[in-house]
Amino acid sequence: MSGTFLIRKLNAFLPLRADGESALEALASKRVKSLLRGHDIISEGEDPKTVNLIVDGWACRYKILEDGRRQILAFFVPGDLADLHVYILDAMDHSIGSITPLQYAMFKPTEFEKLGDEHPRVLRALWWDSLLMSSIQREWLVSVGQRSAVESLAHLACELFLRLKMVGLAENGLCRFPLTQSDIGDALGMTQPHVSRTIKDLNATGVVTIQRGTLRVHDLSGLRTLALFNPNYLHHLYQAAI
């Protein structure tokens, strides 16, 4: 069921009607592509012609400087759209790449617009989802500018855990965490040695353990406190997750 995770997330914002869920699932299952790790769904400068839904695996939004340095601007997990209105651009000003082997569904703009016209509750829930991604972007900026290294990594771990838990991909405090030290460093503005030390320091707190591609939350309240985590930026998703 290609649309399962997106439907779960949208229902947290606004309960959908059965016909809206069915239409969304039919569209999500229509055109599913696979991608190996380390490849782009779409690259900067290309003409975006589709809206892309992450069905399985992890992806990221990123930019590359002329000297090869990379800044990761967002992580996408199953149920995320990358991005909702991107098809209105003439050329991409960023790239969307796979962090793990990936499956994604491609929506044609006309199909997506028809879905919104025929199912207003789906459209309104998608607006919520778009606002959520903007909220996450603002919170990431706060981390890069103001939080310490441990606070920033703790905040990222807490956010991703809650996003995964909300769509049913975290159980008993455990979820996948396939980010490399390079991925984390490029998202949080740290060198790889700094990331390695920060993971060690964060694990030593006892509230969370990051190792071997997994994240285990031992004390969610303690993690929130350590990260200076205010869940209001996740809006309805936080209440749905807990």
PDB file of N, CA, C and O in Angstrom, residues 1 3 7 11 14-27 115 118-122:
ATOM      1  N   MET A   1       0.859  -1.195   0.000  1.00  0.00           N
ATOM      2  CA  MET A   1       0.000   0.000   0.000  1.00  0.00           C
ATOM      3  C   MET A   1       0.893   1.242   0.000  1.00  0.00           C
ATOM      4  O   MET A   1       1.393   1.668   1.034  1.00  0.00           O
ATOM      5  N   GLY A   3       0.410   4.406  -0.356  1.00  0.00           N
ATOM      6  CA  GLY A   3       0.005   5.643   0.301  1.00  0.00           C
ATOM      7  C   GLY A   3      -0.232   5.516   1.788  1.00  0.00           C
ATOM      8  O   GLY A   3      -0.646   6.485   2.433  1.00  0.00           O
ATOM      9  N   ILE A   7      -1.209   8.647   4.285  1.00  0.00           N
ATOM     10  CA  ILE A   7      -2.585   8.689   4.783  1.00  0.00           C
ATOM     11  C   ILE A   7      -2.605   8.747   6.312  1.00  0.00           C
ATOM     12  O   ILE A   7      -3.379   9.512   6.897  1.00  0.00           O
ATOM     13  N   ASN A  11      -4.161  11.984   8.322  1.00  0.00           N
ATOM     14  CA  ASN A  11      -5.254  11.779   9.274  1.00  0.00           C
ATOM     15  C   ASN A  11      -4.955  12.397  10.634  1.00  0.00           C
ATOM     16  O   ASN A  11      -5.879  12.695  11.394  1.00  0.00           O
ATOM     17  N   LEU A  14      -6.089  16.041   9.926  1.00  0.00           N
ATOM     18  CA  LEU A  14      -7.518  16.187   9.654  1.00  0.00           C
ATOM     19  C   LEU A  14      -8.052  14.826   9.210  1.00  0.00           C
ATOM     20  O   LEU A  14      -7.603  14.308   8.180  1.00  0.00           O
ATOM     21  N   PRO A  15      -8.972  14.233   9.959  1.00  0.00           N
ATOM     22  CA  PRO A  15      -9.496  12.922   9.570  1.00  0.00           C
ATOM     23  C   PRO A  15     -10.068  12.949   8.155  1.00  0.00           C
ATOM     24  O   PRO A  15     -10.916  13.778   7.824  1.00  0.00           O
ATOM     25  N   LEU A  16      -9.574  12.045   7.316  1.00  0.00           N
ATOM     26  CA  LEU A  16      -9.999  11.999   5.928  1.00  0.00           C
ATOM     27  C   LEU A  16     -11.234  11.123   5.767  1.00  0.00           C
ATOM     28  O   LEU A  16     -11.481  10.222   6.560  1.00  0.00           O
ATOM     29  N   ARG A  17     -11.985  11.395   4.719  1.00  0.00           N
ATOM     30  CA  ARG A  17     -13.101  10.525   4.366  1.00  0.00           C
ATOM     31  C   ARG A  17     -12.553   9.284   3.664  1.00  0.00           C
ATOM     32  O   ARG A  17     -11.455   9.310   3.091  1.00  0.00           O
ATOM     33  N   ALA A  18     -13.340   8.211   3.700  1.00  0.00           N
ATOM     34  CA  ALA A  18     -12.908   6.962   3.085  1.00  0.00           C
ATOM     35  C   ALA A  18     -12.641   7.127   1.593  1.00  0.00           C
ATOM     36  O   ALA A  18     -11.676   6.563   1.051  1.00  0.00           O
ATOM     37  N   ASP A  19     -13.469   7.929   0.910  1.00  0.00           N
ATOM     38  CA  ASP A  19     -13.261   8.102  -0.526  1.00  0.00           C
ATOM     39  C   ASP A  19     -11.982   8.878  -0.810  1.00  0.00           C
ATOM     40  O   ASP A  19     -11.289   8.621  -1.805  1.00  0.00           O
ATOM     41  N   GLY A  20     -11.632   9.819   0.075  1.00  0.00           N
ATOM     42  CA  GLY A  20     -10.392  10.556  -0.082  1.00  0.00           C
ATOM     43  C   GLY A  20      -9.179   9.659   0.116  1.00  0.00           C
ATOM     44  O   GLY A  20      -8.198   9.744  -0.628  1.00  0.00           O
ATOM     45  N   GLU A  21      -9.244   8.783   1.126  1.00  0.00           N
ATOM     46  CA  GLU A  21      -8.157   7.838   1.359  1.00  0.00           C
ATOM     47  C   GLU A  21      -7.988   6.907   0.166  1.00  0.00           C
ATOM     48  O   GLU A  21      -6.863   6.632  -0.271  1.00  0.00           O
ATOM     49  N   SER A  22      -9.095   6.424  -0.364  1.00  0.00           N
ATOM     50  CA  SER A  22      -9.037   5.496  -1.498  1.00  0.00           C
ATOM     51  C   SER A  22      -8.438   6.170  -2.732  1.00  0.00           C
ATOM     52  O   SER A  22      -7.620   5.577  -3.447  1.00  0.00           O
ATOM     53  N   ALA A  23      -8.831   7.414  -2.966  1.00  0.00           N
ATOM     54  CA  ALA A  23      -8.300   8.139  -4.124  1.00  0.00           C
ATOM     55  C   ALA A  23      -6.808   8.395  -3.979  1.00  0.00           C
ATOM     56  O   ALA A  23      -6.036   8.277  -4.944  1.00  0.00           O
ATOM     57  N   LEU A  24      -6.376   8.729  -2.752  1.00  0.00           N
ATOM     58  CA  LEU A  24      -4.966   8.981  -2.508  1.00  0.00           C
ATOM     59  C   LEU A  24      -4.152   7.700  -2.661  1.00  0.00           C
ATOM     60  O   LEU A  24      -3.070   7.701  -3.265  1.00  0.00           O
ATOM     61  N   GLU A  25      -4.669   6.595  -2.146  1.00  0.00           N
ATOM     62  CA  GLU A  25      -3.965   5.315  -2.275  1.00  0.00           C
ATOM     63  C   GLU A  25      -3.858   4.893  -3.734  1.00  0.00           C
ATOM     64  O   GLU A  25      -2.809   4.409  -4.179  1.00  0.00           O
ATOM     65  N   ALA A  26      -4.928   5.075  -4.498  1.00  0.00           N
ATOM     66  CA  ALA A  26      -4.905   4.710  -5.917  1.00  0.00           C
ATOM     67  C   ALA A  26      -3.855   5.519  -6.668  1.00  0.00           C
ATOM     68  O   ALA A  26      -3.116   4.985  -7.512  1.00  0.00           O
ATOM     69  N   LEU A  27      -3.756   6.805  -6.352  1.00  0.00           N
ATOM     70  CA  LEU A  27      -2.781   7.658  -7.011  1.00  0.00           C
ATOM     71  C   LEU A  27      -1.360   7.290  -6.595  1.00  0.00           C
ATOM     72  O   LEU A  27      -0.444   7.225  -7.431  1.00  0.00           O
ATOM     73  N   LEU A 115      -6.994  15.558  -7.497  1.00  0.00           N
ATOM     74  CA  LEU A 115      -7.221  14.960  -6.182  1.00  0.00           C
ATOM     75  C   LEU A 115      -7.683  16.018  -5.182  1.00  0.00           C
ATOM     76  O   LEU A 115      -8.644  15.811  -4.437  1.00  0.00           O
ATOM     77  N   GLU A 118     -11.313  17.319  -5.986  1.00  0.00           N
ATOM     78  CA  GLU A 118     -12.393  16.368  -5.725  1.00  0.00           C
ATOM     79  C   GLU A 118     -12.499  15.972  -4.256  1.00  0.00           C
ATOM     80  O   GLU A 118     -13.555  15.484  -3.818  1.00  0.00           O
ATOM     81  N   HIS A 119     -11.416  16.194  -3.492  1.00  0.00           N
ATOM     82  CA  HIS A 119     -11.411  15.779  -2.084  1.00  0.00           C
ATOM     83  C   HIS A 119     -10.836  16.917  -1.231  1.00  0.00           C
ATOM     84  O   HIS A 119      -9.642  16.920  -0.898  1.00  0.00           O
ATOM     85  N   PRO A 120     -11.660  17.910  -0.891  1.00  0.00           N
ATOM     86  CA  PRO A 120     -11.184  19.095  -0.173  1.00  0.00           C
ATOM     87  C   PRO A 120     -10.504  18.779   1.162  1.00  0.00           C
ATOM     88  O   PRO A 120      -9.585  19.505   1.559  1.00  0.00           O
ATOM     89  N   ARG A 121     -10.938  17.738   1.863  1.00  0.00           N
ATOM     90  CA  ARG A 121     -10.303  17.407   3.144  1.00  0.00           C
ATOM     91  C   ARG A 121      -8.866  16.925   2.927  1.00  0.00           C
ATOM     92  O   ARG A 121      -7.970  17.217   3.732  1.00  0.00           O
ATOM     93  N   VAL A 122      -8.634  16.197   1.853  1.00  0.00           N
ATOM     94  CA  VAL A 122      -7.265  15.792   1.516  1.00  0.00           C
ATOM     95  C   VAL A 122      -6.424  17.020   1.227  1.00  0.00           C
ATOM     96  O   VAL A 122      -5.291  17.150   1.708  1.00  0.00           O
TER      97      VAL A 122
END
